[in-house]
């Protein structure tokens, strides 16, 4: 069974700090990796995706992928209180169109 | 503004009643997912359609749940009879092909009393 694991948190960081969110997955055949942000009472929204090993940067967000170690992480630089949300990691295996979601990490950015 | 539209947004029903949730995927998208989200289980896949054909419903309780896609602009999820344990937020998501991300609707919050 394909599993995607995340620490539920909450992860609490001060405003302006770097928040580091981690995700591990069990299926070595995984090809696509996504980070979604979900505010309380709202739907998940995609913020980053990464397919290749290494780093991918988009504004204050950086996704890091290490397929050999089967983990993907999300770094949020200069964290803002508006970044406070649950961050969901999703993984899709090669040949499958179905993303499997982790249960999410709750991030709290305090002023 | 392309978005996935779900109705109703909230539904309170009595145990034993039929519940129907509807989803309008983004125009042009050919994949549709139904997910259920609870605090205990997180996001669980219930059903997956591609080009209107159901390809995976292994996560769906077959005795009471059914999912259909009568046309490219409408996907439905039915629960009959509903039970209190079905209380959750049900999300529909759509995408194009197999290589793109899934876009989520606003969800239907179902409460079965």
Short mmCIF file of C-alpha atoms in Angstrom, two decimals:
data_model
loop_
_atom_site.label_atom_id
_atom_site.label_comp_id
_atom_site.label_asym_id
_atom_site.label_seq_id
_atom_site.Cartn_x
_atom_site.Cartn_y
_atom_site.Cartn_z
CA UNK A 1 0.00 0.00 0.00
CA UNK A 2 1.36 3.37 -0.98
CA UNK A 3 1.92 5.60 2.01
CA UNK A 4 2.71 9.26 2.37
CA UNK A 5 3.82 10.34 5.83
CA UNK A 6 3.90 13.79 7.33
CA UNK A 7 4.40 15.03 10.86
CA UNK A 8 1.03 16.39 11.94
CA UNK A 9 2.59 19.21 13.95
CA UNK A 10 1.77 21.87 14.75
CA UNK A 11 4.99 23.41 13.58
CA UNK A 12 5.31 26.83 15.15
CA UNK A 13 7.73 29.40 13.75
CA UNK A 14 8.16 33.13 14.33
CA UNK A 15 7.33 35.60 11.60
CA UNK A 16 10.26 36.03 9.23
CA UNK A 17 11.78 32.62 9.94
CA UNK A 18 12.15 29.68 7.57
CA UNK A 19 9.52 26.97 7.94
CA UNK A 20 10.60 23.48 6.90
CA UNK A 21 7.95 20.88 6.14
CA UNK A 22 8.84 17.29 5.39
CA UNK A 23 7.17 14.36 3.69
CA UNK A 24 8.28 10.76 3.13
CA UNK A 25 6.74 8.25 0.77
CA UNK A 26 6.88 4.49 0.45
CA UNK A 27 6.52 3.88 -3.29
CA UNK A 28 9.90 4.03 -5.06
CA UNK A 29 8.07 4.31 -8.36
CA UNK A 30 6.66 7.71 -7.44
CA UNK A 31 7.17 10.28 -10.17
CA UNK A 32 5.27 13.44 -9.28
CA UNK A 33 5.18 15.35 -6.03
CA UNK A 34 2.85 18.14 -5.00
CA UNK A 35 2.44 20.50 -2.09
CA UNK A 36 -1.02 21.82 -1.31
CA UNK A 37 -1.96 24.45 1.24
CA UNK A 38 -5.28 24.18 3.04
CA UNK A 39 -6.63 26.96 5.20
CA UNK A 40 -9.08 25.97 7.92
CA UNK A 41 -12.50 25.33 6.41
CA UNK A 42 -11.24 25.73 2.86
CA UNK A 43 -10.21 23.42 0.06
CA UNK A 44 -6.64 22.39 -0.77
CA UNK A 45 -4.86 24.64 -3.26
CA UNK A 46 -1.72 23.73 -5.12
CA UNK A 47 1.36 25.78 -4.31
CA UNK A 48 4.24 23.73 -5.73
CA UNK A 49 4.98 20.64 -7.76
CA UNK A 50 8.30 18.94 -8.45
CA UNK A 51 9.25 16.02 -10.66
CA UNK A 52 13.05 15.92 -10.63
CA UNK A 53 15.62 15.50 -7.89
CA UNK A 54 16.92 18.73 -6.46
CA UNK A 55 15.41 22.06 -5.63
CA UNK A 56 12.65 24.05 -7.27
CA UNK A 57 12.05 27.62 -6.20
CA UNK A 58 8.94 29.75 -6.62
CA UNK A 59 8.99 33.03 -4.75
CA UNK A 60 9.29 32.34 -1.04
CA UNK A 61 8.68 28.62 -1.56
CA UNK A 62 11.28 25.96 -2.33
CA UNK A 63 10.47 22.32 -2.90
CA UNK A 64 13.25 19.80 -2.44
CA UNK A 65 13.13 16.25 -3.75
CA UNK A 66 15.41 13.35 -2.93
CA UNK A 67 14.16 10.20 -4.62
CA UNK A 68 16.97 8.02 -3.28
CA UNK A 69 15.90 8.82 0.28
CA UNK A 70 12.22 9.01 -0.66
CA UNK A 71 11.48 12.37 0.82
CA UNK A 72 10.23 15.69 -0.38
CA UNK A 73 10.28 18.89 1.60
CA UNK A 74 8.87 22.38 1.39
CA UNK A 75 10.74 25.41 2.67
CA UNK A 76 8.92 28.67 3.25
CA UNK A 77 11.24 31.65 3.59
CA UNK A 78 10.29 34.83 5.42
CA UNK A 79 7.24 33.12 6.91
CA UNK A 80 4.17 35.30 7.36
CA UNK A 81 1.15 34.84 9.63
CA UNK A 82 -0.87 34.37 6.43
CA UNK A 83 1.14 31.19 5.79
CA UNK A 84 -0.52 29.60 8.80
CA UNK A 85 -2.37 26.63 7.36
CA UNK A 86 -2.15 22.88 6.90
CA UNK A 87 0.28 21.76 4.21
CA UNK A 88 -0.54 18.56 2.38
CA UNK A 89 2.01 16.49 0.51
CA UNK A 90 0.70 14.47 -2.44
CA UNK A 91 2.56 11.82 -4.39
CA UNK A 92 1.69 10.21 -7.69
CA UNK A 93 3.29 7.01 -8.95
CA UNK A 94 4.47 6.53 -12.48
CA UNK A 95 1.63 5.24 -14.61
CA UNK A 96 -1.01 6.31 -12.11
CA UNK A 97 -3.10 9.42 -12.36
CA UNK A 98 -4.18 9.25 -8.74
CA UNK A 99 -2.34 11.36 -6.17
CA UNK A 100 -2.03 9.92 -2.68
CA UNK A 101 -2.16 12.51 0.06
CA UNK A 102 -0.43 12.69 3.40
CA UNK A 103 -2.48 13.82 6.37
CA UNK A 104 -0.83 17.21 6.42
CA UNK A 105 1.33 19.31 8.71
CA UNK A 106 -0.20 22.22 10.57
CA UNK A 107 1.96 25.35 10.39
CA UNK A 108 1.54 28.28 12.75
CA UNK A 109 3.45 31.47 12.07
CA UNK A 110 3.27 33.76 15.09
CA UNK A 111 3.99 37.51 14.97
CA UNK B 1 -12.23 32.26 -13.65
CA UNK B 2 -12.08 28.50 -14.09
CA UNK B 3 -12.98 26.55 -10.99
CA UNK B 4 -14.49 23.30 -9.84
CA UNK B 5 -18.01 23.88 -8.58
CA UNK B 6 -19.60 21.67 -5.94
CA UNK B 7 -23.15 21.70 -4.65
CA UNK B 8 -24.45 21.82 -2.03
CA UNK B 9 -21.83 23.50 0.15
CA UNK B 10 -23.42 22.21 3.33
CA UNK B 11 -25.86 19.38 3.91
CA UNK B 12 -27.45 18.19 7.12
CA UNK B 13 -29.54 15.07 6.84
CA UNK B 14 -31.02 12.37 8.97
CA UNK B 15 -29.60 8.90 9.10
CA UNK B 16 -31.10 6.69 6.42
CA UNK B 17 -31.74 9.47 3.94
CA UNK B 18 -30.25 9.63 0.46
CA UNK B 19 -27.62 12.26 -0.17
CA UNK B 20 -26.52 13.45 -3.60
CA UNK B 21 -23.49 15.66 -4.11
CA UNK B 22 -22.73 17.27 -7.44
CA UNK B 23 -19.57 18.49 -9.06
CA UNK B 24 -18.93 20.50 -12.20
CA UNK B 25 -15.30 20.03 -13.25
CA UNK B 26 -13.29 22.73 -14.95
CA UNK B 27 -14.21 22.92 -18.62
CA UNK B 28 -11.83 20.81 -20.67
CA UNK B 29 -10.61 18.69 -17.78
CA UNK B 30 -10.96 14.96 -18.36
CA UNK B 31 -10.12 13.53 -14.94
CA UNK B 32 -12.33 13.79 -11.88
CA UNK B 33 -11.58 12.68 -8.35
CA UNK B 34 -13.87 12.36 -5.33
CA UNK B 35 -12.13 12.61 -1.97
CA UNK B 36 -13.48 12.47 1.58
CA UNK B 37 -11.69 14.37 4.33
CA UNK B 38 -11.99 13.72 8.05
CA UNK B 39 -9.79 14.66 10.97
CA UNK B 40 -9.04 11.01 11.65
CA UNK B 41 -8.28 9.79 8.12
CA UNK B 42 -7.25 12.88 6.21
CA UNK B 43 -7.99 12.90 2.48
CA UNK B 44 -9.19 9.53 1.22
CA UNK B 45 -9.80 8.77 -2.44
CA UNK B 46 -13.32 7.49 -3.09
CA UNK B 47 -13.51 7.46 -6.88
CA UNK B 48 -11.60 8.44 -9.99
CA UNK B 49 -12.93 9.04 -13.48
CA UNK B 50 -11.06 9.58 -16.71
CA UNK B 51 -12.93 10.61 -19.81
CA UNK B 52 -16.13 9.90 -17.82
CA UNK B 53 -15.19 6.26 -17.25
CA UNK B 54 -14.81 5.08 -13.64
CA UNK B 55 -11.27 3.74 -13.30
CA UNK B 56 -10.87 3.39 -9.57
CA UNK B 57 -13.52 3.22 -6.87
CA UNK B 58 -11.69 0.84 -4.56
CA UNK B 59 -11.86 3.32 -1.69
CA UNK B 60 -15.61 3.63 -1.85
CA UNK B 61 -18.00 1.58 0.31
CA UNK B 62 -19.88 -0.18 -2.46
CA UNK B 63 -22.95 -1.07 -0.46
CA UNK B 64 -24.04 2.52 0.07
CA UNK B 65 -21.95 4.79 -2.14
CA UNK B 66 -22.15 5.26 -5.88
CA UNK B 67 -20.39 7.65 -8.22
CA UNK B 68 -21.34 8.52 -11.76
CA UNK B 69 -20.45 10.94 -14.49
CA UNK B 70 -23.50 11.28 -16.74
CA UNK B 71 -21.75 13.83 -18.91
CA UNK B 72 -18.47 15.71 -19.10
CA UNK B 73 -19.82 18.63 -17.07
CA UNK B 74 -21.32 16.72 -14.16
CA UNK B 75 -20.08 14.18 -11.64
CA UNK B 76 -22.28 12.89 -8.84
CA UNK B 77 -21.65 11.07 -5.59
CA UNK B 78 -24.60 9.42 -3.87
CA UNK B 79 -24.92 7.89 -0.44
CA UNK B 80 -27.95 5.71 0.23
CA UNK B 81 -28.68 5.15 3.06
CA UNK B 82 -26.55 7.70 4.86
CA UNK B 83 -25.05 6.98 8.27
CA UNK B 84 -23.53 9.24 10.95
CA UNK B 85 -20.06 7.88 10.13
CA UNK B 86 -20.40 9.40 6.66
CA UNK B 87 -20.16 12.87 8.18
CA UNK B 88 -17.15 14.51 6.53
CA UNK B 89 -16.16 17.04 3.92
CA UNK B 90 -16.40 15.65 0.41
CA UNK B 91 -14.16 17.19 -2.21
CA UNK B 92 -14.31 16.91 -5.94
CA UNK B 93 -11.16 17.68 -7.92
CA UNK B 94 -10.49 17.78 -11.64
CA UNK B 95 -7.44 17.73 -13.83
CA UNK B 96 -6.30 17.22 -17.39
CA UNK B 97 -4.56 14.07 -18.45
CA UNK B 98 -2.28 12.34 -16.03
CA UNK B 99 0.55 14.75 -15.64
CA UNK B 100 -1.05 17.80 -14.17
CA UNK B 101 -2.18 18.71 -10.72
CA UNK B 102 -5.71 18.29 -9.43
CA UNK B 103 -7.79 21.41 -8.77
CA UNK B 104 -10.18 21.14 -5.86
CA UNK B 105 -13.72 22.38 -5.49
CA UNK B 106 -14.89 24.09 -2.30
CA UNK B 107 -16.24 20.87 -0.86
CA UNK B 108 -19.55 19.68 0.54
CA UNK B 109 -19.71 19.50 4.31
CA UNK B 110 -22.02 16.60 5.13
CA UNK B 111 -23.49 16.06 8.57
CA UNK B 112 -25.61 12.96 9.17
CA UNK B 113 -27.56 13.04 12.42
#
